[in-house]
Amino acid sequence: MKAVKRVIALVLAVVLCIAFAACGTTTNNTSSSATGSQESKKATSDAAEAKPTNGKLVMATNASFPPYEYYENETIVGIDAEVAALIADKLGMELEIKDMEFGSIIGAVQTGSVDMGMAGMTVTEDRLVTVDFSDTYATAVQVVIVKEGSEIQSVDDLTGKKIGVQENTTGDIYASEDFGEENIKRYSKGNDAVAALAAGIIDAVIIDNEPAKSYVAANDGLAILETSYADEEYAIAISKENTELKEKINKALGELKADGTLDSIIKKYIPEE
Ligand code: GLN
């Protein structure tokens, strides 16, 4: 009997210890509480703890968005991939990149299946309802791609035209509002929208300026309109529950900005014209 009691006492002690550790470490980041709470993502304060200390920083992206993220052979490279690797480094973590549809990224961040979304993602009021964003790290412009010699010469000329967009992006959201759902054709990749434009299926594509430049360079007979459509800022999407990770990412980003690293990565991929 004594042995049984001792076992019960030991089990009780362990349970109490775990309970105490779980309640007592909302700000301290100990690896023991991290591994212990990996399974129970519902315990929100624990989930916020667990993510940044499991050794891996999992980033969701959509790797068809040059020069921010794209494949070079089997590897995802680009501005976001490089910056994310440096952030992971500063956090003492290993970066893992998951490639998915752009429209799935916010959900993946929200449910905690990834730690962050970095995909040339624009900060918008609507997205801020479901996720948080880091400080911004780049500016961008939504531009209009047309066929060379097109009668479309400005954003106003888009009225009544067939406009291709990448599904769920800001180009899609704004163009649907401004020009009517019925005039929008959605593609899962920007490249597919541009191919449809080149084939004469649609009249224009609205997309971020940097991928636009690289798509136009890769396809003969296309041009970017001089008047732009919208100005935006990119940031990293992080779960609202993971404020600790957000702070760490902001600190790392701040350092990369301050010492010129961010600028030199951007310049490497976007040489000044
Ligand atoms: N910047 C746009 C957005 O956030 C497009 C991003 C992308 O296609 N990767 O919606």
mmCIF file of C-alpha atoms and ligand atoms in Angstrom:
data_model
loop_
_atom_site.group_PDB
_atom_site.id
_atom_site.type_symbol
_atom_site.label_atom_id
_atom_site.label_comp_id
_atom_site.label_asym_id
_atom_site.label_seq_id
_atom_site.Cartn_x
_atom_site.Cartn_y
_atom_site.Cartn_z
ATOM 1 C CA MET A 1 0.000 0.000 0.000
ATOM 2 C CA LYS A 2 2.804 2.344 0.905
ATOM 3 C CA ALA A 3 4.268 1.957 -2.545
ATOM 4 C CA VAL A 4 0.915 2.762 -4.137
ATOM 5 C CA LYS A 5 0.578 5.880 -1.969
ATOM 6 C CA ARG A 6 4.036 6.972 -2.929
ATOM 7 C CA VAL A 7 3.213 6.592 -6.597
ATOM 8 C CA ILE A 8 0.001 8.607 -6.119
ATOM 9 C CA ALA A 9 1.942 11.299 -4.232
ATOM 10 C CA LEU A 10 4.534 11.396 -6.979
ATOM 11 C CA VAL A 11 1.884 11.688 -9.697
ATOM 12 C CA LEU A 12 0.170 14.457 -7.731
ATOM 13 C CA ALA A 13 3.433 16.294 -7.311
ATOM 14 C CA VAL A 14 4.172 16.070 -11.024
ATOM 15 C CA VAL A 15 0.660 17.264 -11.922
ATOM 16 C CA LEU A 16 0.966 20.199 -9.527
ATOM 17 C CA CYS A 17 4.376 21.055 -10.902
ATOM 18 C CA ILE A 18 3.092 21.082 -14.459
ATOM 19 C CA ALA A 19 0.034 23.134 -13.478
ATOM 20 C CA PHE A 20 2.214 25.601 -11.635
ATOM 21 C CA ALA A 21 4.680 25.915 -14.492
ATOM 22 C CA ALA A 22 1.876 26.396 -16.989
ATOM 23 C CA CYS A 23 0.224 29.187 -14.991
ATOM 24 C CA GLY A 24 3.377 30.858 -13.814
ATOM 25 C CA THR A 25 5.293 31.419 -17.028
ATOM 26 C CA THR A 26 3.316 33.714 -19.232
ATOM 27 C CA THR A 27 6.271 35.991 -19.817
ATOM 28 C CA ASN A 28 9.248 33.728 -19.185
ATOM 29 C CA ASN A 29 10.169 31.659 -22.136
ATOM 30 C CA THR A 30 11.376 28.335 -20.812
ATOM 31 C CA SER A 31 11.915 25.487 -23.164
ATOM 32 C CA SER A 32 10.341 23.000 -20.735
ATOM 33 C CA SER A 33 6.996 24.779 -20.781
ATOM 34 C CA ALA A 34 7.302 25.020 -24.527
ATOM 35 C CA THR A 35 7.678 21.341 -25.159
ATOM 36 C CA GLY A 36 5.132 20.512 -22.497
ATOM 37 C CA SER A 37 2.401 22.579 -24.069
ATOM 38 C CA GLN A 38 3.013 21.768 -27.736
ATOM 39 C CA GLU A 39 0.012 19.509 -27.845
ATOM 40 C CA SER A 40 -2.520 21.860 -26.270
ATOM 41 C CA LYS A 41 -2.814 24.724 -28.693
ATOM 42 C CA LYS A 42 -6.199 25.650 -27.214
ATOM 43 C CA ALA A 43 -4.544 26.880 -24.024
ATOM 44 C CA THR A 44 -3.941 30.263 -25.554
ATOM 45 C CA SER A 45 -1.290 31.665 -23.262
ATOM 46 C CA ASP A 46 0.640 28.429 -23.606
ATOM 47 C CA ALA A 47 0.363 28.386 -27.376
ATOM 48 C CA ALA A 48 1.854 31.856 -27.467
ATOM 49 C CA GLU A 49 4.708 30.521 -25.363
ATOM 50 C CA ALA A 50 5.223 27.294 -27.156
ATOM 51 C CA LYS A 51 5.661 28.523 -30.698
ATOM 52 C CA PRO A 52 8.806 30.614 -30.483
ATOM 53 C CA THR A 53 10.819 28.093 -28.525
ATOM 54 C CA ASN A 54 10.311 24.874 -30.426
ATOM 55 C CA GLY A 55 13.437 25.476 -32.481
ATOM 56 C CA LYS A 56 11.617 26.052 -35.755
ATOM 57 C CA LEU A 57 10.104 29.206 -37.127
ATOM 58 C CA VAL A 58 7.495 28.080 -39.624
ATOM 59 C CA MET A 59 6.685 30.609 -42.321
ATOM 60 C CA ALA A 60 3.807 30.359 -44.763
ATOM 61 C CA THR A 61 4.279 31.903 -48.178
ATOM 62 C CA ASN A 62 3.154 31.689 -51.788
ATOM 63 C CA ALA A 63 6.336 31.156 -53.747
ATOM 64 C CA SER A 64 5.292 32.571 -57.081
ATOM 65 C CA PHE A 65 5.871 36.206 -56.247
ATOM 66 C CA PRO A 66 9.286 37.313 -57.484
ATOM 67 C CA PRO A 67 11.459 38.916 -56.205
ATOM 68 C CA TYR A 68 9.921 38.388 -52.750
ATOM 69 C CA GLU A 69 9.511 34.606 -52.996
ATOM 70 C CA TYR A 70 10.071 32.255 -55.880
ATOM 71 C CA TYR A 71 11.731 28.963 -56.684
ATOM 72 C CA GLU A 72 15.314 28.640 -57.782
ATOM 73 C CA ASN A 73 15.474 24.956 -58.627
ATOM 74 C CA GLU A 74 13.932 23.316 -55.560
ATOM 75 C CA THR A 75 14.661 26.148 -53.155
ATOM 76 C CA ILE A 76 12.462 29.092 -52.242
ATOM 77 C CA VAL A 77 14.533 32.266 -52.489
ATOM 78 C CA GLY A 78 13.815 35.988 -52.530
ATOM 79 C CA ILE A 79 13.650 39.003 -50.263
ATOM 80 C CA ASP A 80 11.166 37.451 -47.830
ATOM 81 C CA ALA A 81 13.026 34.145 -47.657
ATOM 82 C CA GLU A 82 16.325 35.921 -46.898
ATOM 83 C CA VAL A 83 14.886 38.316 -44.345
ATOM 84 C CA ALA A 84 12.966 35.492 -42.649
ATOM 85 C CA ALA A 85 16.133 33.380 -42.407
ATOM 86 C CA LEU A 86 17.937 36.267 -40.704
ATOM 87 C CA ILE A 87 15.037 36.817 -38.307
ATOM 88 C CA ALA A 88 15.012 33.103 -37.452
ATOM 89 C CA ASP A 89 18.753 33.316 -36.867
ATOM 90 C CA LYS A 90 18.354 36.191 -34.449
ATOM 91 C CA LEU A 91 15.659 34.235 -32.616
ATOM 92 C CA GLY A 92 17.942 31.204 -32.409
ATOM 93 C CA MET A 93 15.531 29.204 -34.546
ATOM 94 C CA GLU A 94 15.597 27.329 -37.808
ATOM 95 C CA LEU A 95 13.421 28.625 -40.625
ATOM 96 C CA GLU A 96 10.986 26.280 -42.330
ATOM 97 C CA ILE A 97 9.031 27.622 -45.313
ATOM 98 C CA LYS A 98 5.651 26.215 -46.282
ATOM 99 C CA ASP A 99 4.453 27.073 -49.780
ATOM 100 C CA MET A 100 0.670 27.411 -50.100
ATOM 101 C CA GLU A 101 -2.060 29.355 -51.902
ATOM 102 C CA PHE A 102 -1.884 33.035 -51.002
ATOM 103 C CA GLY A 103 -5.468 32.855 -49.738
ATOM 104 C CA SER A 104 -4.600 30.135 -47.212
ATOM 105 C CA ILE A 105 -1.814 32.029 -45.468
ATOM 106 C CA ILE A 106 -3.883 34.153 -43.073
ATOM 107 C CA GLY A 107 -5.943 31.123 -41.962
ATOM 108 C CA ALA A 108 -2.755 29.132 -41.338
ATOM 109 C CA VAL A 109 -1.401 31.966 -39.174
ATOM 110 C CA GLN A 110 -4.692 32.363 -37.353
ATOM 111 C CA THR A 111 -5.051 28.671 -36.484
ATOM 112 C CA GLY A 112 -1.397 28.400 -35.457
ATOM 113 C CA SER A 113 -0.429 25.784 -38.047
ATOM 114 C CA VAL A 114 2.386 28.177 -38.971
ATOM 115 C CA ASP A 115 4.144 30.856 -36.901
ATOM 116 C CA MET A 116 4.023 33.632 -39.449
ATOM 117 C CA GLY A 117 2.967 34.584 -42.943
ATOM 118 C CA MET A 118 5.501 36.418 -45.093
ATOM 119 C CA ALA A 119 4.452 36.768 -48.693
ATOM 120 C CA GLY A 120 4.768 40.348 -49.839
ATOM 121 C CA MET A 121 1.639 40.677 -47.768
ATOM 122 C CA THR A 122 -0.008 44.070 -47.566
ATOM 123 C CA VAL A 123 -1.276 45.351 -44.243
ATOM 124 C CA THR A 124 -5.016 46.043 -44.570
ATOM 125 C CA GLU A 125 -7.745 46.927 -42.073
ATOM 126 C CA ASP A 126 -9.641 43.757 -42.969
ATOM 127 C CA ARG A 127 -6.669 41.480 -42.384
ATOM 128 C CA LEU A 128 -5.964 43.225 -39.091
ATOM 129 C CA VAL A 129 -9.311 41.938 -37.840
ATOM 130 C CA THR A 130 -8.016 38.347 -37.935
ATOM 131 C CA VAL A 131 -4.235 38.606 -37.566
ATOM 132 C CA ASP A 132 -1.603 41.006 -36.290
ATOM 133 C CA PHE A 133 1.184 42.419 -38.411
ATOM 134 C CA SER A 134 4.821 43.133 -37.614
ATOM 135 C CA ASP A 135 6.283 46.532 -38.381
ATOM 136 C CA THR A 136 6.376 47.090 -42.126
ATOM 137 C CA TYR A 137 9.524 46.201 -44.059
ATOM 138 C CA ALA A 138 8.802 47.262 -47.656
ATOM 139 C CA THR A 139 6.569 49.515 -49.696
ATOM 140 C CA ALA A 140 4.759 48.452 -52.825
ATOM 141 C CA VAL A 141 2.395 49.724 -55.477
ATOM 142 C CA GLN A 142 -0.463 47.980 -57.248
ATOM 143 C CA VAL A 143 0.091 48.505 -60.961
ATOM 144 C CA VAL A 144 -1.758 47.713 -64.157
ATOM 145 C CA ILE A 145 -0.231 45.486 -66.843
ATOM 146 C CA VAL A 146 -1.650 45.726 -70.367
ATOM 147 C CA LYS A 147 -0.658 44.599 -73.830
ATOM 148 C CA GLU A 148 1.651 47.027 -75.586
ATOM 149 C CA GLY A 149 -0.436 49.467 -77.652
ATOM 150 C CA SER A 150 -3.580 48.756 -75.588
ATOM 151 C CA GLU A 151 -6.337 51.375 -75.555
ATOM 152 C CA ILE A 152 -6.143 51.173 -71.758
ATOM 153 C CA GLN A 153 -3.837 54.037 -70.829
ATOM 154 C CA SER A 154 -4.881 54.837 -67.286
ATOM 155 C CA VAL A 155 -6.718 53.263 -64.373
ATOM 156 C CA ASP A 156 -9.953 54.995 -65.465
ATOM 157 C CA ASP A 157 -9.869 53.180 -68.796
ATOM 158 C CA LEU A 158 -10.279 49.875 -66.930
ATOM 159 C CA THR A 159 -14.018 50.426 -66.529
ATOM 160 C CA GLY A 160 -15.901 47.642 -68.283
ATOM 161 C CA LYS A 161 -12.708 45.754 -69.170
ATOM 162 C CA LYS A 162 -11.832 42.197 -68.159
ATOM 163 C CA ILE A 163 -9.287 42.470 -65.350
ATOM 164 C CA GLY A 164 -7.147 39.574 -64.170
ATOM 165 C CA VAL A 165 -5.954 39.383 -60.576
ATOM 166 C CA GLN A 166 -4.301 36.960 -58.228
ATOM 167 C CA GLU A 167 -7.022 35.522 -56.025
ATOM 168 C CA ASN A 168 -7.433 37.009 -52.530
ATOM 169 C CA THR A 169 -4.769 39.645 -52.990
ATOM 170 C CA THR A 170 -5.338 43.348 -52.493
ATOM 171 C CA GLY A 171 -5.412 43.722 -56.295
ATOM 172 C CA ASP A 172 -8.386 41.324 -56.294
ATOM 173 C CA ILE A 173 -10.128 43.014 -53.351
ATOM 174 C CA TYR A 174 -9.762 46.604 -54.604
ATOM 175 C CA ALA A 175 -10.478 45.846 -58.260
ATOM 176 C CA SER A 176 -13.606 43.862 -57.358
ATOM 177 C CA GLU A 177 -14.891 46.877 -55.421
ATOM 178 C CA ASP A 178 -13.943 49.465 -58.026
ATOM 179 C CA PHE A 179 -14.740 47.702 -61.290
ATOM 180 C CA GLY A 180 -17.386 45.104 -60.310
ATOM 181 C CA GLU A 181 -17.108 41.383 -59.572
ATOM 182 C CA GLU A 182 -18.382 40.542 -63.054
ATOM 183 C CA ASN A 183 -15.298 42.121 -64.641
ATOM 184 C CA ILE A 184 -12.741 40.328 -62.498
ATOM 185 C CA LYS A 185 -11.049 37.056 -63.438
ATOM 186 C CA ARG A 186 -9.191 35.387 -60.588
ATOM 187 C CA TYR A 187 -6.076 33.251 -60.963
ATOM 188 C CA SER A 188 -4.238 31.361 -58.261
ATOM 189 C CA LYS A 189 -0.880 32.656 -59.510
ATOM 190 C CA GLY A 190 0.030 36.086 -60.821
ATOM 191 C CA ASN A 191 1.907 34.374 -63.613
ATOM 192 C CA ASP A 192 -1.285 32.658 -64.808
ATOM 193 C CA ALA A 193 -3.087 36.021 -64.954
ATOM 194 C CA VAL A 194 -0.246 37.435 -67.036
ATOM 195 C CA ALA A 195 -0.331 34.414 -69.367
ATOM 196 C CA ALA A 196 -4.089 35.007 -69.860
ATOM 197 C CA LEU A 197 -3.358 38.648 -70.717
ATOM 198 C CA ALA A 198 -0.684 37.634 -73.218
ATOM 199 C CA ALA A 199 -3.167 35.176 -74.766
ATOM 200 C CA GLY A 200 -5.799 37.918 -75.121
ATOM 201 C CA ILE A 201 -8.276 36.291 -72.687
ATOM 202 C CA ILE A 202 -8.315 39.366 -70.429
ATOM 203 C CA ASP A 203 -7.528 43.044 -71.036
ATOM 204 C CA ALA A 204 -5.360 43.909 -68.027
ATOM 205 C CA VAL A 205 -3.783 42.538 -64.850
ATOM 206 C CA ILE A 206 -3.647 44.383 -61.538
ATOM 207 C CA ILE A 207 -0.782 43.189 -59.377
ATOM 208 C CA ASP A 208 2.098 44.353 -57.164
ATOM 209 C CA ASN A 209 4.788 46.333 -58.999
ATOM 210 C CA GLU A 210 7.822 44.120 -58.434
ATOM 211 C CA PRO A 211 6.305 40.826 -59.598
ATOM 212 C CA ALA A 212 4.716 42.847 -62.419
ATOM 213 C CA LYS A 213 8.170 43.941 -63.594
ATOM 214 C CA SER A 214 9.476 40.410 -63.611
ATOM 215 C CA TYR A 215 6.393 39.002 -65.405
ATOM 216 C CA VAL A 216 6.609 41.738 -68.046
ATOM 217 C CA ALA A 217 10.317 41.092 -68.530
ATOM 218 C CA ALA A 218 9.562 37.410 -69.101
ATOM 219 C CA ASN A 219 6.753 37.987 -71.649
ATOM 220 C CA ASP A 220 7.062 39.922 -74.916
ATOM 221 C CA GLY A 221 4.508 42.559 -75.800
ATOM 222 C CA LEU A 222 3.376 43.612 -72.318
ATOM 223 C CA ALA A 223 3.735 46.958 -70.556
ATOM 224 C CA ILE A 224 3.066 48.467 -67.144
ATOM 225 C CA LEU A 225 0.924 51.627 -67.068
ATOM 226 C CA GLU A 226 2.636 54.689 -65.673
ATOM 227 C CA THR A 227 -0.280 55.577 -63.421
ATOM 228 C CA SER A 228 -0.402 53.277 -60.434
ATOM 229 C CA TYR A 229 -3.485 51.925 -58.708
ATOM 230 C CA ALA A 230 -2.722 51.780 -54.950
ATOM 231 C CA ASP A 231 0.177 52.292 -52.525
ATOM 232 C CA GLU A 232 0.788 49.628 -49.922
ATOM 233 C CA GLU A 233 3.122 48.389 -47.225
ATOM 234 C CA TYR A 234 4.273 44.835 -46.602
ATOM 235 C CA ALA A 235 4.555 43.248 -43.170
ATOM 236 C CA ILE A 236 4.696 39.823 -41.554
ATOM 237 C CA ALA A 237 1.376 38.336 -40.392
ATOM 238 C CA ILE A 238 1.460 36.847 -36.885
ATOM 239 C CA SER A 239 -1.278 35.326 -34.738
ATOM 240 C CA LYS A 240 -3.005 37.806 -32.436
ATOM 241 C CA GLU A 241 -2.314 35.350 -29.631
ATOM 242 C CA ASN A 242 1.412 35.368 -30.173
ATOM 243 C CA THR A 243 2.363 38.847 -29.008
ATOM 244 C CA GLU A 244 5.675 37.563 -27.752
ATOM 245 C CA LEU A 245 6.694 36.374 -31.213
ATOM 246 C CA LYS A 246 5.532 39.669 -32.691
ATOM 247 C CA GLU A 247 7.770 41.591 -30.311
ATOM 248 C CA LYS A 248 10.745 39.368 -31.081
ATOM 249 C CA ILE A 249 10.194 39.681 -34.825
ATOM 250 C CA ASN A 250 9.879 43.461 -34.542
ATOM 251 C CA LYS A 251 13.106 43.629 -32.571
ATOM 252 C CA ALA A 252 14.913 41.512 -35.164
ATOM 253 C CA LEU A 253 13.434 43.543 -38.033
ATOM 254 C CA GLY A 254 14.446 46.750 -36.269
ATOM 255 C CA GLU A 255 18.040 45.546 -36.079
ATOM 256 C CA LEU A 256 18.041 44.512 -39.742
ATOM 257 C CA LYS A 257 16.736 47.957 -40.663
ATOM 258 C CA ALA A 258 19.164 49.826 -38.420
ATOM 259 C CA ASP A 259 22.327 48.123 -39.663
ATOM 260 C CA GLY A 260 21.362 48.401 -43.346
ATOM 261 C CA THR A 261 20.925 44.656 -43.907
ATOM 262 C CA LEU A 262 17.289 44.933 -44.974
ATOM 263 C CA ASP A 263 18.131 47.662 -47.462
ATOM 264 C CA SER A 264 20.966 45.708 -48.980
ATOM 265 C CA ILE A 265 18.795 42.583 -49.388
ATOM 266 C CA ILE A 266 16.087 44.648 -51.102
ATOM 267 C CA LYS A 267 18.683 46.338 -53.335
ATOM 268 C CA LYS A 268 20.176 42.978 -54.256
ATOM 269 C CA TYR A 269 16.831 41.810 -55.641
ATOM 270 C CA ILE A 270 15.532 45.198 -56.820
ATOM 271 C CA PRO A 271 18.445 47.075 -58.359
ATOM 272 C CA GLU A 272 17.738 50.787 -58.482
ATOM 273 C CA GLU A 273 16.658 51.967 -61.913
HETATM 274 N N1 GLN B 1 0.532 42.467 -51.711
HETATM 275 C C1 GLN B 1 -0.589 41.704 -52.165
HETATM 276 C C2 GLN B 1 -1.450 41.316 -50.994
HETATM 277 O O1 GLN B 1 -1.021 41.341 -49.900
HETATM 278 C C3 GLN B 1 -0.178 40.475 -52.961
HETATM 279 C C4 GLN B 1 0.681 39.520 -52.245
HETATM 280 C C5 GLN B 1 0.977 38.232 -52.998
HETATM 281 O O2 GLN B 1 0.378 37.945 -54.014
HETATM 282 N N2 GLN B 1 1.890 37.453 -52.518
HETATM 283 O O3 GLN B 1 -2.583 40.982 -51.158
#
